[in-house]
Structures are given as structure tokens and as C-alpha cells.
Coordinates of C-alpha atoms in Angstrom, one line a residue:
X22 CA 1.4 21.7 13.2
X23 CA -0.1 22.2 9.6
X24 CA 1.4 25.9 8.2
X25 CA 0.5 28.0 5.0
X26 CA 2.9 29.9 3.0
X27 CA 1.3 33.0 4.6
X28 CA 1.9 32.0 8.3
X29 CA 5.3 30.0 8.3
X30 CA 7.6 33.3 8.3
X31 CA 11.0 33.7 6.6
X32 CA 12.4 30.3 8.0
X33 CA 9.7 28.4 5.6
X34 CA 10.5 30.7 3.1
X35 CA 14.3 29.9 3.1
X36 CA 12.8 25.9 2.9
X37 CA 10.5 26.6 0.4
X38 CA 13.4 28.9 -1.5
X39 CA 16.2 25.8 -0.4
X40 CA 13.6 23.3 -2.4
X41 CA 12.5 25.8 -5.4
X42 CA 8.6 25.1 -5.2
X43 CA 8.4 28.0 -7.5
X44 CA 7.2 28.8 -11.4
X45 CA 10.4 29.0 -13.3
X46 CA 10.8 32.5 -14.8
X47 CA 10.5 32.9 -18.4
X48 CA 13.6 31.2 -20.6
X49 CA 15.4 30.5 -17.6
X50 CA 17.9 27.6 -17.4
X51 CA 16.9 24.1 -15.6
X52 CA 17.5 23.6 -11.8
X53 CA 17.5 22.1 -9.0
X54 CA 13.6 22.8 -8.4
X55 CA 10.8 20.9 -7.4
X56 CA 7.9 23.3 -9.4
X57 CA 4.7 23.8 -10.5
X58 CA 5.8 23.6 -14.0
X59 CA 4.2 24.5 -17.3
X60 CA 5.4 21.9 -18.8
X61 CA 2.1 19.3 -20.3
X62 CA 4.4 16.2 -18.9
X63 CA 3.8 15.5 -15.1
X64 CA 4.8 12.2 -14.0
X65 CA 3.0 9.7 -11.4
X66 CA 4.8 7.2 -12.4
X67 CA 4.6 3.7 -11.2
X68 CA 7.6 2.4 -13.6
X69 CA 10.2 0.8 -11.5
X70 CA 12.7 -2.0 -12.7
X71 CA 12.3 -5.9 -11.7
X72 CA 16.1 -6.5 -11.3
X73 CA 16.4 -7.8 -7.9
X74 CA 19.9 -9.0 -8.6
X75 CA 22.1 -5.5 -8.4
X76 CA 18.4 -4.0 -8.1
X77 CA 19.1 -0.2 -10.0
X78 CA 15.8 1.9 -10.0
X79 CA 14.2 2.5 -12.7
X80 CA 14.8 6.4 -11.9
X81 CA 17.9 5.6 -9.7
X82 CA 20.3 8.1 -12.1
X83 CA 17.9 10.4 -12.6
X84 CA 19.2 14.0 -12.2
X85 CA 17.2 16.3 -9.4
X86 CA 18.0 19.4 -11.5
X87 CA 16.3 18.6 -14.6
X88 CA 12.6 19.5 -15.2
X89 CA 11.9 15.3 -15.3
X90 CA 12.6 14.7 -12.1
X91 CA 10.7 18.1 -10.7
X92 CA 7.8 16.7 -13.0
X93 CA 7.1 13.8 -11.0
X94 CA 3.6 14.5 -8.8
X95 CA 4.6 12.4 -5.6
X96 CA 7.9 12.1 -4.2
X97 CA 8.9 10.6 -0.8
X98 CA 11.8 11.1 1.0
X99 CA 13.1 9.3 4.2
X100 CA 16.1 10.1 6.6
X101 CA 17.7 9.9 9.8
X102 CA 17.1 12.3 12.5
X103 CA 20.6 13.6 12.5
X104 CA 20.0 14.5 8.3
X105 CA 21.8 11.4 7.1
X106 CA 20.0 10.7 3.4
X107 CA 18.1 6.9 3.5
X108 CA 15.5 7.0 0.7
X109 CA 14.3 8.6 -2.5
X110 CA 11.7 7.4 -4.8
X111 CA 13.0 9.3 -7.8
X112 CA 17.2 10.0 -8.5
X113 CA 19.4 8.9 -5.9
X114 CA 19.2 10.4 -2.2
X115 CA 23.2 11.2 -1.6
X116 CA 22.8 13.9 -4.4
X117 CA 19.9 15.3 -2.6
X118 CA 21.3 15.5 0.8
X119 CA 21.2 19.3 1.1
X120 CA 17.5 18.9 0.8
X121 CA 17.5 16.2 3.5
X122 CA 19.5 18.8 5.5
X123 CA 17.0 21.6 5.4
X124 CA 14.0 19.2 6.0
X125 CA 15.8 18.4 9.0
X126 CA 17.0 21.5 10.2
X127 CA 12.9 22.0 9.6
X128 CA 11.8 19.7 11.3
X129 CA 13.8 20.5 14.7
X130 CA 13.1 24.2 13.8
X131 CA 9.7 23.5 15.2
X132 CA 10.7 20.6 17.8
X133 CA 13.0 23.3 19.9
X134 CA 9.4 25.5 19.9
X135 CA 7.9 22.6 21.8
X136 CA 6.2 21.6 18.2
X137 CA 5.3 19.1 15.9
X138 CA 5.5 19.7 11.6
X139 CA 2.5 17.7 10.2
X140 CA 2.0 19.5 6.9
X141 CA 3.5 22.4 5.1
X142 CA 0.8 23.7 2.0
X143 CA 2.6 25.3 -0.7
X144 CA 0.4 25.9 -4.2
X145 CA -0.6 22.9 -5.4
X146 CA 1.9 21.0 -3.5
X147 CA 1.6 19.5 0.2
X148 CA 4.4 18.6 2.3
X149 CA 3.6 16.2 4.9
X150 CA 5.3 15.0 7.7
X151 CA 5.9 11.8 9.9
X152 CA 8.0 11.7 12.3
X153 CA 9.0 8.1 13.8
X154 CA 12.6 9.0 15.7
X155 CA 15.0 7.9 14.7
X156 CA 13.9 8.4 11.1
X157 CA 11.6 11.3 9.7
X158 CA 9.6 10.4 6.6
X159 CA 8.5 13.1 4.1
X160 CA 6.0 13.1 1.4
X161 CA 6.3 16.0 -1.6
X162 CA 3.4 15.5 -3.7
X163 CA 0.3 17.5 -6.3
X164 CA -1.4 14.1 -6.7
X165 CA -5.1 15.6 -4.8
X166 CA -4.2 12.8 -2.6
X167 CA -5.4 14.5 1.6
X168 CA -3.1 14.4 3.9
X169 CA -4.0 11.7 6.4
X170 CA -3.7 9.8 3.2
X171 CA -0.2 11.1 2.4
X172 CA 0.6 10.4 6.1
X173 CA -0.8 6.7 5.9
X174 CA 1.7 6.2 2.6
X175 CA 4.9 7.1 4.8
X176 CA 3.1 4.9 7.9
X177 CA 3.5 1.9 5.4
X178 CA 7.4 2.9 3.8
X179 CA 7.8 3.2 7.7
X180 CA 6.6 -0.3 8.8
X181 CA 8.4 -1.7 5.5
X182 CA 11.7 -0.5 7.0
X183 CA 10.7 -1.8 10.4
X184 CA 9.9 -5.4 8.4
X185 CA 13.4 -5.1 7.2
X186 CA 15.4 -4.5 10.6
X187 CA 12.8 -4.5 13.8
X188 CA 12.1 -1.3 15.8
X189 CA 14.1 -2.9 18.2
X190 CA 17.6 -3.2 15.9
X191 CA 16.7 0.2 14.4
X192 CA 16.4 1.9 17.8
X193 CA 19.9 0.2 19.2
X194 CA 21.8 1.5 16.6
X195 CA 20.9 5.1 16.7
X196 CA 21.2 5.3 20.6
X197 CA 25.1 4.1 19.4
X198 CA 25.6 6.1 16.2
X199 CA 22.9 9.4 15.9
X200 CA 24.6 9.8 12.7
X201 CA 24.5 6.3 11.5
X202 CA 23.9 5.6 7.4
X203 CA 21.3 3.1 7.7
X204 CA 21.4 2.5 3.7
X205 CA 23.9 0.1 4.8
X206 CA 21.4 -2.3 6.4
X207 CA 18.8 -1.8 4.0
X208 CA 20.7 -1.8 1.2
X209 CA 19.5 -4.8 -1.6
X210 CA 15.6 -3.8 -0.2
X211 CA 14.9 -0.8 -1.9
X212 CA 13.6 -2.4 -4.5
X213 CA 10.7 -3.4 -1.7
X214 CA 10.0 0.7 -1.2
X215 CA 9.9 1.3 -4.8
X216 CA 6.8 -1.5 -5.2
X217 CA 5.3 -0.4 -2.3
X218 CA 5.5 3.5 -3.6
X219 CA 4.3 1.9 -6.6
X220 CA 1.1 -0.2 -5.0
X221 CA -0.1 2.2 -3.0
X222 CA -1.5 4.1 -6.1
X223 CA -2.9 1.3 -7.6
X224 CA -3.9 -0.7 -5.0
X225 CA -7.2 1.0 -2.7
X226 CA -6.7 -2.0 0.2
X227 CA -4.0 0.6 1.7
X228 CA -6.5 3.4 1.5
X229 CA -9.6 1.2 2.9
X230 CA -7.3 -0.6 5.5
X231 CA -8.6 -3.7 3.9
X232 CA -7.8 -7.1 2.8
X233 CA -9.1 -8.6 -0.5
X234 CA -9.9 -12.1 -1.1
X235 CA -9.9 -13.9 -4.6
X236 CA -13.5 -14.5 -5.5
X237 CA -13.9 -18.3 -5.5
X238 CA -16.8 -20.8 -3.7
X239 CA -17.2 -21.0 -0.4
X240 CA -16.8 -24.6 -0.5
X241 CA -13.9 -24.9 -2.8
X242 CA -12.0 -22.1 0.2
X243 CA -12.9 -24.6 2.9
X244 CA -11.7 -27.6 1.2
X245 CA -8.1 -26.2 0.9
X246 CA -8.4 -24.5 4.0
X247 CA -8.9 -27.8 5.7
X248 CA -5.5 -29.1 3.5
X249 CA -3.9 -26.6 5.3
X250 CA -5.1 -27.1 8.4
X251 CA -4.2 -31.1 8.3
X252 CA -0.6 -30.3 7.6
X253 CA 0.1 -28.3 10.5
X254 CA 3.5 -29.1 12.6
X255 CA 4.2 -27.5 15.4
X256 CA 6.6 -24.2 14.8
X257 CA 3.9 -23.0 12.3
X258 CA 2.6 -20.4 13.3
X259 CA 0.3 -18.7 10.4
X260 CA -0.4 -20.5 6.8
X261 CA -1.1 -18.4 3.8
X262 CA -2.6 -19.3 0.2
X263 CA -2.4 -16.0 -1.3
X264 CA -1.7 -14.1 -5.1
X265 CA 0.7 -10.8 -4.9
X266 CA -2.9 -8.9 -4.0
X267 CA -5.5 -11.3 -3.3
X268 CA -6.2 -13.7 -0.2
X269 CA -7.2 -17.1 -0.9
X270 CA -7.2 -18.3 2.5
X271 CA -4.8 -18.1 6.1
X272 CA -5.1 -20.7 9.4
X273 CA -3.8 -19.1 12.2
X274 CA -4.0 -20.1 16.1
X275 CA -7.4 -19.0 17.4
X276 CA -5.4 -16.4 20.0
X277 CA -3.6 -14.9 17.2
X278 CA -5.1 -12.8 14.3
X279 CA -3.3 -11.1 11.4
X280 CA -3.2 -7.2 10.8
X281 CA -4.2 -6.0 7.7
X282 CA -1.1 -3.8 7.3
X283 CA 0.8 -6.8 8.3
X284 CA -0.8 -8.8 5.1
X285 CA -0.6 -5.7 2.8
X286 CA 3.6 -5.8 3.7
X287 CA 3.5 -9.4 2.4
X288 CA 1.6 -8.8 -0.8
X289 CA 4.5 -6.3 -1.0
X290 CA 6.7 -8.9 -0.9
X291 CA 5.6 -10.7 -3.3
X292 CA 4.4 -8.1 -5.7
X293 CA 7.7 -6.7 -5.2
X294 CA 10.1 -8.9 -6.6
X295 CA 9.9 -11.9 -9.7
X296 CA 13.0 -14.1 -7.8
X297 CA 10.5 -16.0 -5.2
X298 CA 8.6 -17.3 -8.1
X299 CA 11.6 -19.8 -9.2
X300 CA 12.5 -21.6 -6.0
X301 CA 11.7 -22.0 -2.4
X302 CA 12.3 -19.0 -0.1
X303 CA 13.0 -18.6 3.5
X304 CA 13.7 -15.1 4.7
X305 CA 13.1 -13.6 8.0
X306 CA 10.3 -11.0 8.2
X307 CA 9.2 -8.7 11.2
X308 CA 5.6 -7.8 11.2
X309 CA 5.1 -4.7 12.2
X310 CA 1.4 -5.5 13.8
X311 CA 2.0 -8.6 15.7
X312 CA 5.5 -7.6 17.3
X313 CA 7.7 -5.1 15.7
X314 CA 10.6 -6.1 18.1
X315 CA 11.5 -9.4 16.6
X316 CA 11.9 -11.4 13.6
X317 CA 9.6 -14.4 12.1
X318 CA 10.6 -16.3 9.2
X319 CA 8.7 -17.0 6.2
X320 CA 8.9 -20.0 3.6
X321 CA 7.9 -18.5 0.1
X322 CA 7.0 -20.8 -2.5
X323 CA 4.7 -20.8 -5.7
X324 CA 2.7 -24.0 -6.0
X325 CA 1.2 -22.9 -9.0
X326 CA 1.1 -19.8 -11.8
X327 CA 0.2 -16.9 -9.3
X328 CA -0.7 -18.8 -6.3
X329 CA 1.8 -18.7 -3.7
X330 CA 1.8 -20.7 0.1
X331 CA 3.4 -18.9 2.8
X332 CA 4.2 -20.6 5.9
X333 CA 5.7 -18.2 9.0
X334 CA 7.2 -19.6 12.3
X335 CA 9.3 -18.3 14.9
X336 CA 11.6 -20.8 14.2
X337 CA 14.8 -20.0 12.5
X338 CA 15.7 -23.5 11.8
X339 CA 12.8 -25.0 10.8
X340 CA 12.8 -24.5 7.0
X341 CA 12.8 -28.3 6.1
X342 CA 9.7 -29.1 8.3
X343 CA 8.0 -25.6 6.6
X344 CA 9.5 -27.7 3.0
X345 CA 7.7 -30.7 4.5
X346 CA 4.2 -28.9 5.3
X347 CA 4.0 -27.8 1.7
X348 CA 4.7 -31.0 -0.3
X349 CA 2.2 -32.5 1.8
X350 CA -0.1 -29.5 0.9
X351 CA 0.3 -29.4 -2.7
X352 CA -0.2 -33.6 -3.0
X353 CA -3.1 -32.9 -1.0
X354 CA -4.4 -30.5 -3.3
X355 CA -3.7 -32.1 -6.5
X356 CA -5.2 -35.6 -5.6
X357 CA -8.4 -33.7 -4.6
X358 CA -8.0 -31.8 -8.1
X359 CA -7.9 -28.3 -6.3
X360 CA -4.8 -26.9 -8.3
X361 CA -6.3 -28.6 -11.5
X362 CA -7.3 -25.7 -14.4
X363 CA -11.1 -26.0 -13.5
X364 CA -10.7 -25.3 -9.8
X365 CA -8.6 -22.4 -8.2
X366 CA -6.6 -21.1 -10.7
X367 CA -9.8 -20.5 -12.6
X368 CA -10.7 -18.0 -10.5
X369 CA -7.4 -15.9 -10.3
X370 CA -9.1 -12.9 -12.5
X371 CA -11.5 -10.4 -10.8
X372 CA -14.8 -10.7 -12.2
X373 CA -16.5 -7.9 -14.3
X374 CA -19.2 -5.6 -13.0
X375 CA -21.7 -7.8 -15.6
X376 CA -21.8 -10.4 -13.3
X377 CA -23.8 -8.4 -11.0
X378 CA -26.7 -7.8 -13.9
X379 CA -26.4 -4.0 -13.7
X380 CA -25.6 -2.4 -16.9
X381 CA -25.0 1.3 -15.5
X382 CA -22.3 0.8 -12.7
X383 CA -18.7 0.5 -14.4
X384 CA -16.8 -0.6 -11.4
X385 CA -17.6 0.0 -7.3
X386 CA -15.7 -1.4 -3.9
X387 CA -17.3 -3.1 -1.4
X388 CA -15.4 -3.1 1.9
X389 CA -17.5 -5.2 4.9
X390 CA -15.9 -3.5 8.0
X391 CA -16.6 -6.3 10.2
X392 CA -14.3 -8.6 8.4
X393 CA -11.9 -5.7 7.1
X394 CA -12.0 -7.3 3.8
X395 CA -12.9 -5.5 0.4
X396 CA -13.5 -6.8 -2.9
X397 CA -13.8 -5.0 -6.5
X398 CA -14.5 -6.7 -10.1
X399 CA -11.8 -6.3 -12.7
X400 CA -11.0 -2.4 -14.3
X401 CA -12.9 -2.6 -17.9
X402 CA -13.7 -0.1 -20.5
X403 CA -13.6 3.0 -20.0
X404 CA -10.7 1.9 -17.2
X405 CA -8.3 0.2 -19.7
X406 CA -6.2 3.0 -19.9
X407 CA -3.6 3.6 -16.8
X408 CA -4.4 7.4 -17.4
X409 CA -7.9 6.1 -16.7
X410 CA -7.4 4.2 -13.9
X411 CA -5.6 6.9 -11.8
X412 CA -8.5 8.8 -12.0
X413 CA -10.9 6.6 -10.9
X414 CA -8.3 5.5 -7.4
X415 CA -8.2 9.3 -7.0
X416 CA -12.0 9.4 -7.2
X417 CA -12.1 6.9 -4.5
X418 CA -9.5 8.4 -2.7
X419 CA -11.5 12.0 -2.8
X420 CA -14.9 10.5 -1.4
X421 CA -13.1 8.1 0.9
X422 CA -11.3 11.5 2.5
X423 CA -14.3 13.8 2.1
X424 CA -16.5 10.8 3.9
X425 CA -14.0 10.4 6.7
X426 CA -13.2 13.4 7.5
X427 CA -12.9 14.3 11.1
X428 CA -14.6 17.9 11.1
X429 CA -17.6 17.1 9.4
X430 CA -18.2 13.0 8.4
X431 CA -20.6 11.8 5.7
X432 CA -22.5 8.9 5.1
X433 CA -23.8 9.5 2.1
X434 CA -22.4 11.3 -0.9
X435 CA -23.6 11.9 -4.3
X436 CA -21.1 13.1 -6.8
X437 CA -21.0 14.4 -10.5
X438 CA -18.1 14.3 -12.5
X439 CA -16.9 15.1 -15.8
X440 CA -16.5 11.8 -16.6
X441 CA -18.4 9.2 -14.3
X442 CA -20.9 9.7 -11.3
X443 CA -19.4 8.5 -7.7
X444 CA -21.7 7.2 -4.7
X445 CA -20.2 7.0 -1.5
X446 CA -22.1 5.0 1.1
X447 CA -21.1 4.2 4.6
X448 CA -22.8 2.4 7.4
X449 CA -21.9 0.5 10.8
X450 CA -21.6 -2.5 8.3
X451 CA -20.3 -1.9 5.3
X452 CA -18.7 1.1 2.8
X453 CA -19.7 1.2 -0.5
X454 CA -18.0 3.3 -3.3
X455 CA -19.5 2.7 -7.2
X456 CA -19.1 4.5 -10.2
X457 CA -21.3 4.8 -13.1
X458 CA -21.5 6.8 -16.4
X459 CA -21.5 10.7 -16.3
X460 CA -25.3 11.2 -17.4
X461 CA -26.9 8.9 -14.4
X462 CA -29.4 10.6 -12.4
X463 CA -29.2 10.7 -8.7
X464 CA -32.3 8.1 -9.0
X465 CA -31.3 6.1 -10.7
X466 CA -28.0 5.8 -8.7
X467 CA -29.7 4.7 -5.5
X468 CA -31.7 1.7 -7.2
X469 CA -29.0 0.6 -8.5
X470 CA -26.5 0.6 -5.3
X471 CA -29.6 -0.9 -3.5
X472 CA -29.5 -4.1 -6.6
X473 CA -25.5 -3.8 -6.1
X474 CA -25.6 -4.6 -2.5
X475 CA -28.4 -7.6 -2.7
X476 CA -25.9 -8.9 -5.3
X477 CA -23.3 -8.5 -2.8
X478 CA -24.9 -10.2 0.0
X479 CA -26.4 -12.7 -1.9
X480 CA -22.7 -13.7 -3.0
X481 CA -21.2 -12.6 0.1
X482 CA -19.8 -16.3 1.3
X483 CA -17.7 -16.2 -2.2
X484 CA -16.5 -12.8 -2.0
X485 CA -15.3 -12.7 1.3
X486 CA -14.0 -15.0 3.9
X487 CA -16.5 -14.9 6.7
X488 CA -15.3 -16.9 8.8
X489 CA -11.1 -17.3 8.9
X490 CA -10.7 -20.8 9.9
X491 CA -8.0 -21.5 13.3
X492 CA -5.9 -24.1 13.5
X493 CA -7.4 -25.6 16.6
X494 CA -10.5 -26.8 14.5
X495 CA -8.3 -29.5 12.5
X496 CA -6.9 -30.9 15.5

């Protein structure tokens, strides 16, 4: 159910009251309050701390009854069904556990009615809902973001939970202990939410459902496809050349594809975290898509600045054969000079929208939906600023929701900003979303999405990885 302040009666009120989403009265004294505040500083921050070792959040001590931590546009909140406090983004959960308490009490306010709570709308502020039994997942936030988009967020802090423990584990140990403190479990992982609070405002792969490859010859992708492909054993089940964000190239078995959610949890992983850059890793990972009962294990290793191999079997025990694959990879690769500074890692930046000859676009995405793959040149001027760049995701993010939405769909959509012109263009094929300065006519915008995507197409084979190679071909 989706309520208004208007229609939720005094229960939502007593919430709403519980949670303060009110304008502080003149000269009053700080509280408790998550407001609309008058205050010039509002905070979407994506600042979180690196230390994986004793990981502390960067906001971790951060007090919920000062105006910095109401400030904050997007917070998310996660806990058990029985009220027990799991997760915070900003201050630390157990001193917010009277407000886990009322959004439980909420929550089963609405279940005893034979109801679901999707979305509360309070001002500027949405409250939106999902519940997953035995944990409920809440998002507070007055970023403009929609609310399927909201709902997707706490969909990916869900399955990042589920990566940690299995739905399987997770389920057994509420049917024992309703009232179980899960932070027990996850405990030394937070640091995992916190990145992937922080990527999903930066990154719009999570917002397209997409993957994005790094930008690099078709032929050069084959070659060191085919080096993986040679080195298979036989408890490898996927292999992965990969940055934190990008996709360089993954051999699986022909029956078995890989999720895009599943993939965006691994970038995660390694986005997440600085301590699998020094040595080989070998943690076990559930993924979500493929089976969210049951762990894989995943061999993490850097083979070169920003390139990482990632090899996952459903073999415990089989690290030193996984240790084996990739020294026989990485020789591989350097006697055919593919890890050498003039082949891949000269492609790890994002190229610039002048490679595509078009003075008047500034930046555009380019998702092809039949290979759920996107790609995106590199944020210049005027996007050098992060003030900037949040702008132009929440651009997307407003014609990606206002193109998709269920009541009314669009495939077109022309719009004029303050500071840049937007296109949105969808088709059975492909969704296109450019930007280009404020003072381009409608005219000119169409001719030059029509050069953008002959550009595309004509370097389609680089961009994107048409066709993901199996490892039955390199038998």
C-alpha cells in the first residue's frame, strides 16, 4: 500500500511524530529528527572509510540527534522482523532502535489488516518499503530518486546480505531465534553495504540493470578470452577478467549464464574493499541469481593495476588448482604481450564523448538490451565536479523513471533543463539517454542522437561483448 500524510490516520502520525519529519520550530534546540531542514548543508554523501581491518564507518559515531545526521538526503535502514536493529548507513543502528521499533510495529500495523506498506510520502521525503521476511528493509530519503528506484536500492542491500549468509542459513536461524541479532553474522561486512549504498549513486548499471564492459578491440577481448578458456580445470565453474566496474571478459559453461545483479554484487566486492588488491583471495560467495541457497567460492587476485581475475567453483577445496589456473593465465598473457602497457591496461579509462566526433553531446548511455550491457564515455567538463555529477545520475534516473513508468510508458522524451538538454530514447533494441548543452534545439538533438548511435553501432564489437564466449568452445 502506498499512503499520504492525508490518508494514513493518527497511527502514521504517531510514526511520522516517533521519527520527527517535521520543520524545526524557530530557535528550538537539536533533536532526534529526521527534517526538512533550513539549513543550506544536505548531505548525499558517498564518503565512507577504506579500513577493512576493524572497518569503523566513516559516519559510524555519528549522533542521530544532531541536525548532521538529519541532513543526510538518503538513509537506509534494515532489521529483523521481530524489531532487532541490523543496519544503518549513517550513526550506528543500536542507538536508533526505537526507530527500528516503530517501523516495525508499522509495518505489522498494516500486515494484521491483511496489507502490505510499500511507500509512506511525507513532504519531500519518501519512505519506502521492502519486505523480504525475515528482514524488512527501509529507505528514508529527498534525493528525487522514484520509488521502484528506492525499492531496487534495498533489492541490492538485500541480495548483499543474502551473498553474505544464503537465504537458506538466514531463514534457519530465524525459524530458531525470531529475535535473533543477525549483526553477529554479518558483522566485519558492513563495510560491503556502505560501498554498495555508496555505488548505487554513482554507478547507473544498478538503475539500467546492466553490465558495462571496458572499451577495448574486439580482437584483443578474444585473444584473452581464449587464455582463459585454455586454462580451464574442472571445478571452474565461471572465469572473470574484470576492473571494480567494468567487464573485460567471463567464460562460463554454455548451460549457465551470469545475472547482472549477480556481477553488480562482485564489482561490489571489489569496489568495496583495497585488501584483495595485495594478495590472493579465496572467500565464499552466494549469488543471489544463480542459487541463493548455497555458497560458491571465489579466488580474488589482481594480475595487474586495476585488472582483477576471478575464478568461482563449487569447490571448497580447490583454491590451489584456482592458484594454478591463474599463473597459467597471467604467463599466457604476458608472453602474448596482453598485460604489456600498449595492450589492455591502455584501455582501462572510459573514452570522452570526442571520440564520437559530435561536439554538442557532453555525455549519453547506451544500454543494448539484448546483451544487458551499457557503456558511457568518461564524466568531463562541465561533470568534473561531484556536485555535478549527481545531477546528471539524477537526470538519468528522472527520464529512466518517467520512460518506464507503468501508467503511462514513453519512448521518446525531450527534456529542457536549467543546465543541459536530456533525450531519452527507447526501442525493442536499445535505450539511449544523452545530454547536451542547455541552448540545443530539439533539432538539433535528433541529428545528433541519429550520428551518436551510427557511431555506436559502427563501434559496437568494441563497446560491448556480443557474443560471451562458453567454455565448451576451447575444448
Amino acid at each position: 500500500m502506498l499512503i499520504n500524510p492525508c490518508v494514513g490516520g493518527n497511527f502514521f502520525f504517531f510514526f511520522i511524530d516517533k521519527l520527527k519529519v517535521i520543520t524545526p520550530k524557530a530557535n528550538s534546540r537539536p533533536s532526534s529528527r529526521l527534517r526538512r531542514t533550513a539549513s543550506n548543508h544536505s548531505y548525499d554523501s558517498d564518503d565512507i572509510s577504506n579500513n577493512h581491518g576493524g572497518y569503523q564507518k566513516h559516519y559510524g559515531n555519528e549522533d542521530h540527534t544532531t541536525s548532521n545526521w538529519t541532513a543526510h538526503r538518503k538513509h537506509f535502514f534494515i532489521l529483523s522482523s521481530a524489531g532487532k536493529p541490523i543496519y544503518a548507513r549513517y550513526g550506528d543502528e543500536s542507538r536508533i532502535s526505537s526507530y527500528m521499533g516503530v517501523i516495525q510495529a508499522l509495518i505489522s500495523f498494516f500486515a494484521d489488516n491483511d496489507d502490505s506498506l510499500r511507500c509512506i510520502n511525507a513532504g519531500q521525503h519518501k519512505f519506502v518499503f521492502l519486505l523480504k521476511p525475515p528482514l524488512y528493509l527501509v529507505c528514508v530519503s529527498r534525493s528525487g530518486e522514484s520509488e521502484s528506484q528506492l525499492r531496487d536500492q534495498l533489492g541490492y542491500l538485500y541480495s548483499q546480505i543474502i551473498s553474505v549468509l544464503t537465504h537458506s542459513q538466514m531463514t534457519r536461524i530465524f525459524e530458531q531465534r525470531n529475535n535473533f541479532d543477525l549483526r553477529g553474522l554479518i558483522g566485519g561486512t558492513e563495510i560491503f553495504l556502505d560501498s554498495l549504498g555508496k555505488l548505487m549513486n554513482t554507478y547507473p548499471g544498478f538503475m539500467l540493470g546492466a553490465i558495462q564492459c571496458l572499451t577495448m578491440p574486439r580482437e584483443l577481448r578474444d585473444k584473452v578470452g581464449a587464455v582463459l578458456g585454455r586454462a580451464k580445470c574442472k571445478p571452474l565453474l565461471y572465469a572473470i577478467l574484470l576492473t571494480p566496474t567494468q567487464l573485460i571478459t567471463l567464460l562460463r559453461p554454455r548451460t549457465h549464464s551470469m545475472h547482472p545483479s549477480d556481477l553488480h554484487l562482485i564489482f561490489n566486492l571489489l569496489s568495496g574493499s583495497t585488501t584483495f588488491e595485495s594478495s590472493e583471495s579465496w572467500t565464499p560467495i552466494c549469488l543471489p541469481k544463480f542459487n541463493n541457497k548455497s555458497f560458491l567460492h571465489a579466488y580474488i587476485c589482481y594480475i595487474a593495476k586495476k585488472v582483477c581475475m576471478l575464478l568461482i567453483s563449487p569447490d571448497k577445496d580447490s583454491f590451489f588448482e584456482m592458484s594454478t589456473v591463474k599463473q597459467k593465465v597471467v604467463e599466457d598473457l604476458e608472453a602474448g604481450g596482453m598485460l604489456a602497457s600498449a595492450n589492455l591496461s591502455h584501455y582501462l579509462s572510459d573514452g570522452k564523448t570526442g571520440d564520437t566526433g559530435i561536439p554538442g553531446l557532453r555525455h549519453f548511455l547506451y544500454k543494448s538490451r539484448t546483451n544487458v550491457q551499457f557503456t558511457m564515455p568518461e564524466l568531463t567538463d562541465p561533470y568534473t565536479s561531484l556536485t555535478a555529477r549527481k545531477r546528471l545520475m539524477r537526470q538519468y534516473q528522472h527520464m529512466n523513471e518517467r520512460m518506464h513508468r507503468k501508467t503511462r510508458p514513453l519512448k521518446l522524451l525531450f527534456h529542457v533543463g536549467e543546465f543541459e538538454t536530456m533525450l531519452g530514447w527507447i526501442t525493442s533494441g536499445f535505450e539511449l539517454y544523452a545530454a547536451f548543452g542547455p541552448m540545443v534545439s530539439k533539432s538539433a538533438v535528433v541529428l545528433m542522437s541519429n550520428k551518436l548511435l551510427k557511431w555506436i553501432r559502427k563501434q559496437e564489437d568494441s563497446l560491448l561483448i556480443l557474443n560471451s564466449p562458453s567454455f565448451e568452445k576451447f575444448k
